[in-house]
Coordinates of C-alpha atoms in Angstrom, one line a residue:
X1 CA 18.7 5.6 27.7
X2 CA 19.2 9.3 27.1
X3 CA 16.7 11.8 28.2
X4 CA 17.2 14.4 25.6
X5 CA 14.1 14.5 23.8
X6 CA 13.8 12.3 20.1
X7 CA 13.8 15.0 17.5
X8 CA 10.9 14.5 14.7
X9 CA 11.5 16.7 12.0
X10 CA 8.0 16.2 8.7
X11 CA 9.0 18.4 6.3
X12 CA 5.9 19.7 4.7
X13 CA 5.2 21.9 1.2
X14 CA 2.1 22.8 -0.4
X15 CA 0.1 20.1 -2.0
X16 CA 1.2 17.8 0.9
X17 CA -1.6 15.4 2.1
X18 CA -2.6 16.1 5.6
X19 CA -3.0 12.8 6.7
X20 CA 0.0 11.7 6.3
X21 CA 1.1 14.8 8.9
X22 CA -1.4 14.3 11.3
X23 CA -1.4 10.6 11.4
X24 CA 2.1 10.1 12.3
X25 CA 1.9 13.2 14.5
X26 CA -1.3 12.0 16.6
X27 CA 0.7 8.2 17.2
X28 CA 3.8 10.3 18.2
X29 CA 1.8 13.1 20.5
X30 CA -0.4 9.9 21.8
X31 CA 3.3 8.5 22.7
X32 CA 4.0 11.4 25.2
X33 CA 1.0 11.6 26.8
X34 CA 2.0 7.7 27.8
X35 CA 5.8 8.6 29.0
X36 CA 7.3 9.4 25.6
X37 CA 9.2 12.3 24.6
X38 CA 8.8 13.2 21.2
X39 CA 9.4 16.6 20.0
X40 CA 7.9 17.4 16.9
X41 CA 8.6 20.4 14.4
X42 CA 7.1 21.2 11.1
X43 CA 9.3 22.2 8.4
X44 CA 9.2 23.7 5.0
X45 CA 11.8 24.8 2.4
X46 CA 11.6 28.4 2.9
X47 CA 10.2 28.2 7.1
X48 CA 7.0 29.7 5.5
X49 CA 3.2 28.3 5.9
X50 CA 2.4 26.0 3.3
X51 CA -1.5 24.8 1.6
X52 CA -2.2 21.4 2.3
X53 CA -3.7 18.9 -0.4
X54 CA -7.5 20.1 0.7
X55 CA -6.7 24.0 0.8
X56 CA -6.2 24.2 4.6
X57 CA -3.2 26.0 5.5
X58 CA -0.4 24.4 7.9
X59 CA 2.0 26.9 9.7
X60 CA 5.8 25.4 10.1
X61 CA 8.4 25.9 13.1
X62 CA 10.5 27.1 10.7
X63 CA 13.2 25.7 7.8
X64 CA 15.9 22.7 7.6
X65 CA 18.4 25.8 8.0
X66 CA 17.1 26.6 11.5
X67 CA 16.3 22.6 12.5
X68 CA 19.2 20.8 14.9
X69 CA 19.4 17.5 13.7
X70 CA 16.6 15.0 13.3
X71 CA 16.5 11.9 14.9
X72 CA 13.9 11.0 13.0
X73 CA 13.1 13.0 9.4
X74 CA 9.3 12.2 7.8
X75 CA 8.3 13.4 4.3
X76 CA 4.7 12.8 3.9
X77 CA 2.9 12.5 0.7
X78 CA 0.8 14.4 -2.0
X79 CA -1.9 13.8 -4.5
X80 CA 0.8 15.6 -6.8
X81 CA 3.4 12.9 -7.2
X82 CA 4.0 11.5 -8.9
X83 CA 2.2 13.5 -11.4
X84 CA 4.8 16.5 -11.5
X85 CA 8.4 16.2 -10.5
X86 CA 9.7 16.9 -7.5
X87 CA 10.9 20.4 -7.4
X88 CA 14.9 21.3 -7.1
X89 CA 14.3 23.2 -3.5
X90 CA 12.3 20.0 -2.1
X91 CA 14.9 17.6 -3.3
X92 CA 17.6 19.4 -1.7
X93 CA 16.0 20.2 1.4
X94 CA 14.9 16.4 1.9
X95 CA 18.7 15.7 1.1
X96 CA 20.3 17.7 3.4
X97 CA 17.8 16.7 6.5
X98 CA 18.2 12.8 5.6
X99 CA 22.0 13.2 5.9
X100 CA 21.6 14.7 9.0
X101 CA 19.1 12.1 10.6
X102 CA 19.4 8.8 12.1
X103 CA 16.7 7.7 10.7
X104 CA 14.5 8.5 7.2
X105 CA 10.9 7.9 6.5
X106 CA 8.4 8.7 3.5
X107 CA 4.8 8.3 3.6
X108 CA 2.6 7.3 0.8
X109 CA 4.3 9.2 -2.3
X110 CA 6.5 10.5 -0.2
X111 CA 8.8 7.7 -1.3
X112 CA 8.8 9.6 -4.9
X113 CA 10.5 12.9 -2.9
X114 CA 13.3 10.3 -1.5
X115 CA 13.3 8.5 -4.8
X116 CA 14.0 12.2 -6.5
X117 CA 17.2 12.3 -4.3
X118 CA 18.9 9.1 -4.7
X119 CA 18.3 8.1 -1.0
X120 CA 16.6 4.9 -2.2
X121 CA 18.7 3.3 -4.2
X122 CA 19.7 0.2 -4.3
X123 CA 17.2 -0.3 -1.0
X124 CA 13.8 -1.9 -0.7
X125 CA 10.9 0.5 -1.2
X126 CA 7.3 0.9 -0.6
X127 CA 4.3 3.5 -1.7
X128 CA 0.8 3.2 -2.7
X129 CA -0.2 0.5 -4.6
X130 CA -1.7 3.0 -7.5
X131 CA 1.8 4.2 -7.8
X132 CA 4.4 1.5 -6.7
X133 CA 4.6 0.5 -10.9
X134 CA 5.2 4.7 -11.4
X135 CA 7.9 4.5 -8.7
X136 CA 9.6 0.8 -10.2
X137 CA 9.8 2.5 -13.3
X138 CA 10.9 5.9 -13.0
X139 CA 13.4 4.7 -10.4
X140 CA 14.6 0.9 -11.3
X141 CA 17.5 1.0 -8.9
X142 CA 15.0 0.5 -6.0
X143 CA 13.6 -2.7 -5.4
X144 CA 9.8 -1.7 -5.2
X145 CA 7.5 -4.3 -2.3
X146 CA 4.4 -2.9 -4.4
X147 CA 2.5 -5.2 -1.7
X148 CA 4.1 -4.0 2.0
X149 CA 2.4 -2.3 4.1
X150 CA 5.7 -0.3 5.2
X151 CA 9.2 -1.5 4.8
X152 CA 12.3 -0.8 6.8
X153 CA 15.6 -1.4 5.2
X154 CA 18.3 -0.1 7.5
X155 CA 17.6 3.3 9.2
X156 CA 15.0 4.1 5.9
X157 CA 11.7 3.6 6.0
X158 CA 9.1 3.5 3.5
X159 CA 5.1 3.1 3.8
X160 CA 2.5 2.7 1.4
X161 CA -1.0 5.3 1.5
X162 CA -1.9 7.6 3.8
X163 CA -3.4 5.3 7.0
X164 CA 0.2 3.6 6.7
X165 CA 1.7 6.1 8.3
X166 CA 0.2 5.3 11.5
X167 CA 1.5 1.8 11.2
X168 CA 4.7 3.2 10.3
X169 CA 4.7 5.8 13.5
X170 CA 3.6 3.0 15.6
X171 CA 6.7 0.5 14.3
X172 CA 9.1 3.4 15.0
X173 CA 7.2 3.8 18.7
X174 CA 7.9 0.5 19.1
X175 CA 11.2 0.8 17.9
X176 CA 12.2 3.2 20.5
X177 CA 10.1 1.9 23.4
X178 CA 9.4 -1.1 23.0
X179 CA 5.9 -3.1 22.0
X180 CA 3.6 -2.5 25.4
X181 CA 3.7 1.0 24.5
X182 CA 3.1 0.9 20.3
X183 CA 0.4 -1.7 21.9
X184 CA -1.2 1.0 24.2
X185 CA -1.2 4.1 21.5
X186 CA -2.8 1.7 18.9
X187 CA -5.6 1.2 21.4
X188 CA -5.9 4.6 22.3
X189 CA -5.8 5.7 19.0
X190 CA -8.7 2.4 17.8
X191 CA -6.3 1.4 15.1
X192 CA -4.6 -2.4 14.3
X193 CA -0.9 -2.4 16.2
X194 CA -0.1 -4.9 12.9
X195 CA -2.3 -5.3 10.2
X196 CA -2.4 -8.8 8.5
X197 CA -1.9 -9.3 4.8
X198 CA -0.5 -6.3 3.0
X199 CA -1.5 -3.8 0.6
X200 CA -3.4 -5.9 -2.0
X201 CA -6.6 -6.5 0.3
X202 CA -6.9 -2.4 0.2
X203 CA -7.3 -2.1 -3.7
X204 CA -10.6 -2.1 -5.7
X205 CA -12.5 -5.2 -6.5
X206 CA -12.1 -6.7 -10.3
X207 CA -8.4 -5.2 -10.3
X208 CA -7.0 -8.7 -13.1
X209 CA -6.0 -7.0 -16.0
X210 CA -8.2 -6.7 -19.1
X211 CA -6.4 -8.1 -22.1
X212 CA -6.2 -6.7 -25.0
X213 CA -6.8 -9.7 -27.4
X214 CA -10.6 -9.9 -28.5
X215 CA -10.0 -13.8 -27.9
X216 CA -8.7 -13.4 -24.4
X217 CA -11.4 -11.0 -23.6
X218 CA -13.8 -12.9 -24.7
X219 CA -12.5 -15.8 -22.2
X220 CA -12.7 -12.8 -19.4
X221 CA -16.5 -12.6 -20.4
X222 CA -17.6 -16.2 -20.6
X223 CA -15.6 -16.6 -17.0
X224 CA -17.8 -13.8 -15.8
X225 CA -20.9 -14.5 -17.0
X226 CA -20.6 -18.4 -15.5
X227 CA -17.4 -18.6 -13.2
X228 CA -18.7 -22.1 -11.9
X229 CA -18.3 -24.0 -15.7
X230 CA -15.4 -25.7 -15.8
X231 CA -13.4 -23.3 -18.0
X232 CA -10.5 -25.9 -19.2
X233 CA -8.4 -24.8 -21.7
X234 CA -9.3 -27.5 -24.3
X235 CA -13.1 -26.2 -23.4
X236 CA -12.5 -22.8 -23.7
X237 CA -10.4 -23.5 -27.0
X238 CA -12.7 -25.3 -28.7
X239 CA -15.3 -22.3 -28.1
X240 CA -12.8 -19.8 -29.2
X241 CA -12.2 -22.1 -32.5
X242 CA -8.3 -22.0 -31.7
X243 CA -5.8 -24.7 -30.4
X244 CA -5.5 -25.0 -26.9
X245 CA -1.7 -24.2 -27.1
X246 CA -2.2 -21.0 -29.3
X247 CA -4.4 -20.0 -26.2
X248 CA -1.8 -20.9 -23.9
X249 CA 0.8 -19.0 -25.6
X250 CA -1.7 -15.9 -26.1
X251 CA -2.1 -15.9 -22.3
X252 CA 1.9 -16.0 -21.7
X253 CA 2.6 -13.2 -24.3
X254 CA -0.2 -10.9 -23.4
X255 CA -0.5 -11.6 -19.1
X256 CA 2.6 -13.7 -18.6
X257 CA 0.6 -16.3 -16.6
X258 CA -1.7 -19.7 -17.8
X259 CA -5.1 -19.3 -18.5
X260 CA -5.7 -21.2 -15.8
X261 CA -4.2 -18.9 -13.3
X262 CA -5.8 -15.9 -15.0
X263 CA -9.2 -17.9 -14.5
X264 CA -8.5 -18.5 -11.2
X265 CA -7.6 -14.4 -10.8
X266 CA -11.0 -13.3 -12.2
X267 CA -13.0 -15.7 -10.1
X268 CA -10.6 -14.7 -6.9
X269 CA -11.7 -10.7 -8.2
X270 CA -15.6 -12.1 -8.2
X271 CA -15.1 -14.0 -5.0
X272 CA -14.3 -10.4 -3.4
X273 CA -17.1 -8.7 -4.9
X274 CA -20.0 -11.6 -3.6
X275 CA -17.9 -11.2 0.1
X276 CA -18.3 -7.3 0.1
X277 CA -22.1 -8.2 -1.0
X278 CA -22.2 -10.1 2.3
X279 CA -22.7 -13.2 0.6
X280 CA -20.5 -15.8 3.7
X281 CA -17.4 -17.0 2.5
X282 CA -18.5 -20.7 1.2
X283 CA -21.5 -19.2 -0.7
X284 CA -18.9 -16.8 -2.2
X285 CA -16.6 -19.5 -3.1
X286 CA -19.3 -21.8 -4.9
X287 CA -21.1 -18.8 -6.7
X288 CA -17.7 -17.7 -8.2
X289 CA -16.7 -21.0 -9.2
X290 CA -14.3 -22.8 -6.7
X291 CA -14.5 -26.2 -5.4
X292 CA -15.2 -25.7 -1.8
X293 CA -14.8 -22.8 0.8
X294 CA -10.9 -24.2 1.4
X295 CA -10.1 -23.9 -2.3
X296 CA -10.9 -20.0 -1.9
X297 CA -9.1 -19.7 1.5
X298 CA -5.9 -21.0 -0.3
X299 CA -6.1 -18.5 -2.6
X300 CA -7.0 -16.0 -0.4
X301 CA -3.9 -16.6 2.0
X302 CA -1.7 -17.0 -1.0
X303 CA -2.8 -12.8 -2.6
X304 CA -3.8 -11.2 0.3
X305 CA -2.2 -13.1 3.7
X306 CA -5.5 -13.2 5.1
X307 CA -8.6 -15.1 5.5
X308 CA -12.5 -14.3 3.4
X309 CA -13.4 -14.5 6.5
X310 CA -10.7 -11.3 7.7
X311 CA -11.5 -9.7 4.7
X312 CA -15.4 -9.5 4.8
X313 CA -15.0 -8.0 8.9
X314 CA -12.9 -5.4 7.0
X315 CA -14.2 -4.9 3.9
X316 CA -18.1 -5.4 3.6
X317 CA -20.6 -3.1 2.8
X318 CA -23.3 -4.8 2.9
X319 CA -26.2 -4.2 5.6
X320 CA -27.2 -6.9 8.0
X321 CA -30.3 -7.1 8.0
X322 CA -32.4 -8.1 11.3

Protein backbone atom coordinates (compact mmCIF):
# COMPACT_ATOMS: atom_id res chain seq x y z
CA UNK A 1 0.00 0.00 0.00
CA UNK A 2 1.46 3.48 -0.76
CA UNK A 3 1.99 5.95 1.93
CA UNK A 4 1.47 9.01 -0.02
CA UNK A 5 -1.50 10.55 1.40
CA UNK A 6 -5.29 9.94 -0.66
CA UNK A 7 -5.90 13.30 -2.19
CA UNK A 8 -9.74 14.54 -1.69
CA UNK A 9 -10.41 17.28 -3.76
CA UNK A 10 -14.86 18.85 -2.99
CA UNK A 11 -15.12 21.50 -5.23
CA UNK A 12 -17.40 23.99 -3.74
CA UNK A 13 -19.33 27.34 -5.23
CA UNK A 14 -21.76 29.48 -3.81
CA UNK A 15 -25.17 28.16 -3.19
CA UNK A 16 -23.55 24.79 -2.35
CA UNK A 17 -25.20 22.94 0.64
CA UNK A 18 -23.00 22.61 3.49
CA UNK A 19 -23.84 19.39 4.51
CA UNK A 20 -22.92 17.75 1.83
CA UNK A 21 -19.15 19.34 2.65
CA UNK A 22 -19.03 18.68 6.02
CA UNK A 23 -20.59 15.33 6.07
CA UNK A 24 -18.23 13.69 3.84
CA UNK A 25 -15.39 15.69 5.34
CA UNK A 26 -16.20 14.75 9.15
CA UNK A 27 -16.29 10.66 7.90
CA UNK A 28 -12.99 11.32 6.08
CA UNK A 29 -11.22 13.57 9.13
CA UNK A 30 -12.86 10.82 11.63
CA UNK A 31 -10.81 8.30 9.25
CA UNK A 32 -7.45 9.86 10.19
CA UNK A 33 -7.79 10.24 13.55
CA UNK A 34 -8.25 6.20 13.32
CA UNK A 35 -4.92 5.57 11.02
CA UNK A 36 -6.17 7.10 7.81
CA UNK A 37 -4.52 9.55 5.72
CA UNK A 38 -6.85 11.65 3.96
CA UNK A 39 -5.93 15.04 2.80
CA UNK A 40 -8.56 17.22 2.11
CA UNK A 41 -8.67 20.57 0.02
CA UNK A 42 -11.45 22.82 -0.78
CA UNK A 43 -11.82 24.09 -4.12
CA UNK A 44 -13.62 26.69 -6.18
CA UNK A 45 -13.52 27.89 -9.78
CA UNK A 46 -11.74 31.04 -9.32
CA UNK A 47 -9.69 29.70 -5.62
CA UNK A 48 -11.86 32.48 -3.98
CA UNK A 49 -14.30 32.03 -0.76
CA UNK A 50 -17.55 31.06 -1.77
CA UNK A 51 -21.46 31.53 0.30
CA UNK A 52 -22.82 28.43 1.29
CA UNK A 53 -26.68 27.52 0.80
CA UNK A 54 -27.49 29.16 4.42
CA UNK A 55 -25.23 32.48 3.94
CA UNK A 56 -22.23 31.21 5.83
CA UNK A 57 -19.13 31.69 4.09
CA UNK A 58 -16.59 28.76 3.26
CA UNK A 59 -12.85 29.72 2.45
CA UNK A 60 -11.10 27.29 -0.33
CA UNK A 61 -7.38 26.04 -0.55
CA UNK A 62 -7.39 27.40 -3.67
CA UNK A 63 -8.54 26.46 -7.53
CA UNK A 64 -8.53 23.14 -9.89
CA UNK A 65 -5.50 25.17 -11.64
CA UNK A 66 -3.35 25.01 -8.46
CA UNK A 67 -4.82 21.23 -7.25
CA UNK A 68 -2.29 18.01 -8.09
CA UNK A 69 -4.46 15.47 -9.00
CA UNK A 70 -7.37 13.99 -6.98
CA UNK A 71 -7.58 10.73 -6.01
CA UNK A 72 -10.79 11.25 -5.07
CA UNK A 73 -12.93 14.46 -6.62
CA UNK A 74 -16.51 15.27 -4.59
CA UNK A 75 -19.06 17.78 -5.95
CA UNK A 76 -21.64 18.35 -3.35
CA UNK A 77 -25.00 19.63 -3.85
CA UNK A 78 -27.28 22.82 -3.80
CA UNK A 79 -30.78 23.83 -3.23
CA UNK A 80 -30.18 25.58 -6.69
CA UNK A 81 -30.21 22.69 -9.04
CA UNK A 82 -31.69 21.81 -10.60
CA UNK A 83 -33.62 24.90 -10.65
CA UNK A 84 -30.90 26.99 -12.73
CA UNK A 85 -28.42 25.47 -14.98
CA UNK A 86 -25.23 24.69 -14.21
CA UNK A 87 -22.92 27.57 -15.06
CA UNK A 88 -20.15 27.22 -18.09
CA UNK A 89 -17.07 27.88 -15.35
CA UNK A 90 -18.50 24.98 -12.94
CA UNK A 91 -19.03 22.58 -15.78
CA UNK A 92 -15.63 22.95 -16.87
CA UNK A 93 -13.93 22.97 -13.72
CA UNK A 94 -15.87 19.64 -12.60
CA UNK A 95 -14.64 18.37 -16.11
CA UNK A 96 -11.25 18.92 -16.00
CA UNK A 97 -10.86 17.59 -12.13
CA UNK A 98 -12.92 14.25 -12.95
CA UNK A 99 -10.39 13.61 -15.80
CA UNK A 100 -7.78 13.96 -13.62
CA UNK A 101 -9.09 11.71 -10.68
CA UNK A 102 -9.30 8.14 -10.04
CA UNK A 103 -12.31 8.27 -8.70
CA UNK A 104 -15.66 10.78 -9.08
CA UNK A 105 -18.42 11.48 -6.71
CA UNK A 106 -21.60 13.86 -6.54
CA UNK A 107 -23.72 14.38 -3.66
CA UNK A 108 -27.30 14.97 -3.60
CA UNK A 109 -27.75 17.37 -6.78
CA UNK A 110 -24.52 17.22 -7.31
CA UNK A 111 -25.22 14.53 -9.74
CA UNK A 112 -26.97 17.49 -11.89
CA UNK A 113 -23.21 19.32 -12.03
CA UNK A 114 -21.82 15.82 -13.44
CA UNK A 115 -24.90 15.25 -15.45
CA UNK A 116 -24.18 19.02 -17.00
CA UNK A 117 -20.81 17.54 -18.20
CA UNK A 118 -21.42 14.36 -19.87
CA UNK A 119 -19.61 12.30 -17.17
CA UNK A 120 -22.81 10.27 -16.51
CA UNK A 121 -23.76 9.00 -19.45
CA UNK A 122 -24.57 5.99 -20.31
CA UNK A 123 -23.84 5.01 -16.37
CA UNK A 124 -26.17 4.38 -13.50
CA UNK A 125 -27.10 7.37 -11.47
CA UNK A 126 -28.51 8.47 -8.26
CA UNK A 127 -29.78 12.02 -6.53
CA UNK A 128 -32.57 12.96 -4.32
CA UNK A 129 -35.72 11.46 -4.69
CA UNK A 130 -37.54 15.12 -5.27
CA UNK A 131 -35.23 15.39 -8.26
CA UNK A 132 -34.22 11.96 -9.61
CA UNK A 133 -37.52 12.37 -12.30
CA UNK A 134 -35.71 16.19 -13.08
CA UNK A 135 -32.44 14.40 -13.58
CA UNK A 136 -34.10 11.16 -15.84
CA UNK A 137 -35.53 13.69 -17.93
CA UNK A 138 -33.23 16.37 -18.59
CA UNK A 139 -30.52 13.76 -19.04
CA UNK A 140 -32.07 10.35 -20.54
CA UNK A 141 -28.71 8.87 -21.40
CA UNK A 142 -28.25 8.07 -17.62
CA UNK A 143 -30.03 5.33 -16.17
CA UNK A 144 -31.50 7.07 -13.00
CA UNK A 145 -31.85 4.37 -9.42
CA UNK A 146 -34.53 7.14 -8.26
CA UNK A 147 -34.54 4.60 -5.11
CA UNK A 148 -30.48 4.02 -4.16
CA UNK A 149 -29.20 5.22 -1.52
CA UNK A 150 -25.76 5.87 -3.47
CA UNK A 151 -24.64 4.01 -6.50
CA UNK A 152 -21.21 3.14 -7.69
CA UNK A 153 -20.81 2.27 -11.33
CA UNK A 154 -17.08 1.97 -12.05
CA UNK A 155 -14.82 4.60 -10.43
CA UNK A 156 -18.22 7.21 -10.40
CA UNK A 157 -20.21 7.57 -7.68
CA UNK A 158 -23.45 8.99 -7.14
CA UNK A 159 -25.59 9.56 -3.81
CA UNK A 160 -28.94 10.70 -3.13
CA UNK A 161 -29.69 13.84 -0.28
CA UNK A 162 -27.51 15.40 1.83
CA UNK A 163 -27.10 12.62 4.90
CA UNK A 164 -26.09 10.24 1.90
CA UNK A 165 -22.96 11.55 1.66
CA UNK A 166 -21.88 10.08 4.80
CA UNK A 167 -22.94 6.72 3.55
CA UNK A 168 -21.15 7.44 0.52
CA UNK A 169 -17.78 8.71 2.48
CA UNK A 170 -18.06 5.74 4.64
CA UNK A 171 -18.35 3.17 1.33
CA UNK A 172 -15.31 4.92 -0.10
CA UNK A 173 -13.52 4.43 3.68
CA UNK A 174 -14.27 1.19 3.34
CA UNK A 175 -13.21 1.03 -0.09
CA UNK A 176 -9.78 2.02 0.72
CA UNK A 177 -9.40 0.38 4.21
CA UNK A 178 -11.36 -2.06 4.49
CA UNK A 179 -14.86 -2.60 6.64
CA UNK A 180 -13.45 -2.62 10.50
CA UNK A 181 -12.52 0.85 9.94
CA UNK A 182 -15.93 2.30 7.88
CA UNK A 183 -17.41 0.16 10.93
CA UNK A 184 -15.45 2.20 13.67
CA UNK A 185 -16.02 5.88 11.99
CA UNK A 186 -19.80 5.10 11.66
CA UNK A 187 -19.80 4.46 15.46
CA UNK A 188 -17.87 7.28 16.19
CA UNK A 189 -19.70 9.36 14.10
CA UNK A 190 -23.54 7.57 15.70
CA UNK A 191 -24.56 7.03 12.16
CA UNK A 192 -25.90 3.44 10.24
CA UNK A 193 -22.51 1.81 8.50
CA UNK A 194 -25.41 0.50 5.85
CA UNK A 195 -28.82 1.61 5.91
CA UNK A 196 -31.53 -0.91 4.99
CA UNK A 197 -34.15 -0.20 2.27
CA UNK A 198 -33.32 2.80 0.04
CA UNK A 199 -34.58 6.15 -0.54
CA UNK A 200 -38.34 5.58 -0.68
CA UNK A 201 -38.67 5.08 3.28
CA UNK A 202 -37.20 8.91 3.44
CA UNK A 203 -40.13 10.60 1.42
CA UNK A 204 -43.30 12.11 2.83
CA UNK A 205 -46.28 10.15 3.88
CA UNK A 206 -49.42 9.99 1.13
CA UNK A 207 -46.74 10.39 -1.77
CA UNK A 208 -49.45 7.85 -4.61
CA UNK A 209 -50.21 10.12 -7.15
CA UNK A 210 -53.54 12.03 -7.21
CA UNK A 211 -55.24 11.38 -10.55
CA UNK A 212 -56.64 13.57 -12.44
CA UNK A 213 -59.97 11.82 -13.46
CA UNK A 214 -62.95 13.04 -11.14
CA UNK A 215 -63.86 9.10 -11.25
CA UNK A 216 -60.50 7.95 -10.17
CA UNK A 217 -60.41 10.52 -7.54
CA UNK A 218 -63.28 9.82 -6.24
CA UNK A 219 -62.03 6.01 -5.83
CA UNK A 220 -58.88 7.80 -3.94
CA UNK A 221 -61.63 9.28 -1.51
CA UNK A 222 -63.84 6.40 -0.83
CA UNK A 223 -60.36 4.28 -0.22
CA UNK A 224 -59.55 6.91 2.30
CA UNK A 225 -62.41 7.57 4.04
CA UNK A 226 -62.89 3.47 4.67
CA UNK A 227 -59.52 1.64 3.49
CA UNK A 228 -60.83 -1.65 5.39
CA UNK A 229 -64.18 -2.12 2.69
CA UNK A 230 -63.38 -4.35 0.31
CA UNK A 231 -62.79 -1.95 -2.63
CA UNK A 232 -63.12 -4.63 -5.71
CA UNK A 233 -63.27 -3.36 -8.82
CA UNK A 234 -66.81 -4.60 -9.77
CA UNK A 235 -67.72 -2.85 -6.16
CA UNK A 236 -66.15 0.19 -6.84
CA UNK A 237 -67.59 0.20 -10.51
CA UNK A 238 -70.90 -0.25 -9.65
CA UNK A 239 -70.68 2.89 -7.23
CA UNK A 240 -68.94 4.86 -9.89
CA UNK A 241 -71.94 3.78 -12.41
CA UNK A 242 -69.14 2.61 -14.98
CA UNK A 243 -68.04 -0.91 -16.26
CA UNK A 244 -65.47 -2.46 -14.32
CA UNK A 245 -63.18 -2.63 -17.42
CA UNK A 246 -63.74 1.15 -18.35
CA UNK A 247 -62.27 1.49 -14.72
CA UNK A 248 -59.56 -0.76 -15.37
CA UNK A 249 -58.50 0.90 -18.47
CA UNK A 250 -58.91 4.48 -16.75
CA UNK A 251 -56.39 3.29 -14.16
CA UNK A 252 -53.83 2.01 -16.95
CA UNK A 253 -54.05 5.21 -19.08
CA UNK A 254 -54.01 7.74 -16.23
CA UNK A 255 -51.41 5.61 -13.37
CA UNK A 256 -50.25 2.76 -15.57
CA UNK A 257 -51.05 0.23 -12.83
CA UNK A 258 -54.63 -1.80 -11.76
CA UNK A 259 -56.86 -0.36 -9.46
CA UNK A 260 -56.07 -2.84 -7.34
CA UNK A 261 -52.41 -1.99 -6.99
CA UNK A 262 -53.24 1.67 -6.73
CA UNK A 263 -55.67 0.65 -3.74
CA UNK A 264 -53.13 -1.26 -2.35
CA UNK A 265 -50.61 2.12 -2.73
CA UNK A 266 -53.00 4.43 -0.89
CA UNK A 267 -53.62 2.07 1.92
CA UNK A 268 -49.64 1.19 2.01
CA UNK A 269 -49.42 5.54 2.17
CA UNK A 270 -52.18 5.28 5.15
CA UNK A 271 -50.43 2.38 6.78
CA UNK A 272 -47.28 4.78 7.10
CA UNK A 273 -49.18 7.63 8.48
CA UNK A 274 -51.12 5.30 11.52
CA UNK A 275 -47.18 3.85 12.09
CA UNK A 276 -45.70 7.49 12.42
CA UNK A 277 -48.99 7.94 14.76
CA UNK A 278 -47.47 5.17 16.88
CA UNK A 279 -50.26 3.01 16.19
CA UNK A 280 -48.02 -0.88 16.30
CA UNK A 281 -47.64 -2.39 13.12
CA UNK A 282 -50.79 -5.04 13.14
CA UNK A 283 -53.13 -2.17 14.37
CA UNK A 284 -51.75 -0.20 11.50
CA UNK A 285 -52.29 -2.86 8.98
CA UNK A 286 -56.08 -3.68 10.09
CA UNK A 287 -56.99 0.13 10.43
CA UNK A 288 -55.71 0.75 6.82
CA UNK A 289 -57.29 -2.17 5.38
CA UNK A 290 -55.02 -5.24 5.00
CA UNK A 291 -55.66 -8.65 5.90
CA UNK A 292 -53.27 -9.27 8.69
CA UNK A 293 -49.87 -7.68 9.97
CA UNK A 294 -47.98 -10.10 7.22
CA UNK A 295 -49.99 -8.78 4.33
CA UNK A 296 -48.50 -5.21 5.19
CA UNK A 297 -44.95 -6.61 5.90
CA UNK A 298 -45.01 -8.01 2.24
CA UNK A 299 -45.65 -4.91 1.01
CA UNK A 300 -43.51 -3.17 3.08
CA UNK A 301 -40.39 -5.30 2.10
CA UNK A 302 -41.50 -5.23 -1.46
CA UNK A 303 -41.45 -0.59 -1.59
CA UNK A 304 -39.23 0.19 1.04
CA UNK A 305 -36.77 -3.17 1.83
CA UNK A 306 -37.54 -2.92 5.28
CA UNK A 307 -39.84 -3.94 8.01
CA UNK A 308 -43.16 -1.55 9.73
CA UNK A 309 -41.50 -2.52 12.38
CA UNK A 310 -37.80 -0.78 10.95
CA UNK A 311 -39.69 1.97 9.82
CA UNK A 312 -41.72 3.05 12.96
CA UNK A 313 -37.89 2.87 15.23
CA UNK A 314 -36.95 5.39 12.31
CA UNK A 315 -39.71 7.24 11.51
CA UNK A 316 -42.25 7.83 14.38
CA UNK A 317 -43.24 10.88 15.91
CA UNK A 318 -45.34 10.02 18.11
CA UNK A 319 -44.78 10.32 22.06
CA UNK A 320 -44.79 7.29 24.27
CA UNK A 321 -46.61 7.95 26.72
CA UNK A 322 -45.87 6.44 30.41
Amino acid sequence: MSSDPHRIAILVYDGVKLLDVAGPADVFGEANRLGADYRITLLSTTGTEVASSIGVRTAVDGSPATEPDPDTFLVPGANIYPRTPVPRALIEATRGLAVRSGRVASICSGAFVLAATGLLDGRRATTHWKIAGELAARHPKIRVEPDAIYVRDGTTYTSAGVTAGIDLALALVEEDHGPDLSREVARALVVYLQRAGGQSQFSAPLQTPPPRSPVLRTVVDLVTADPTAGHSVAELARHLNVSPRHLTRLFREELSTTPARYIESVRFDIAKALLDQGHSATQAALLAGFPGYESLRRVFARELSISPAAYQRRFSTARRGG
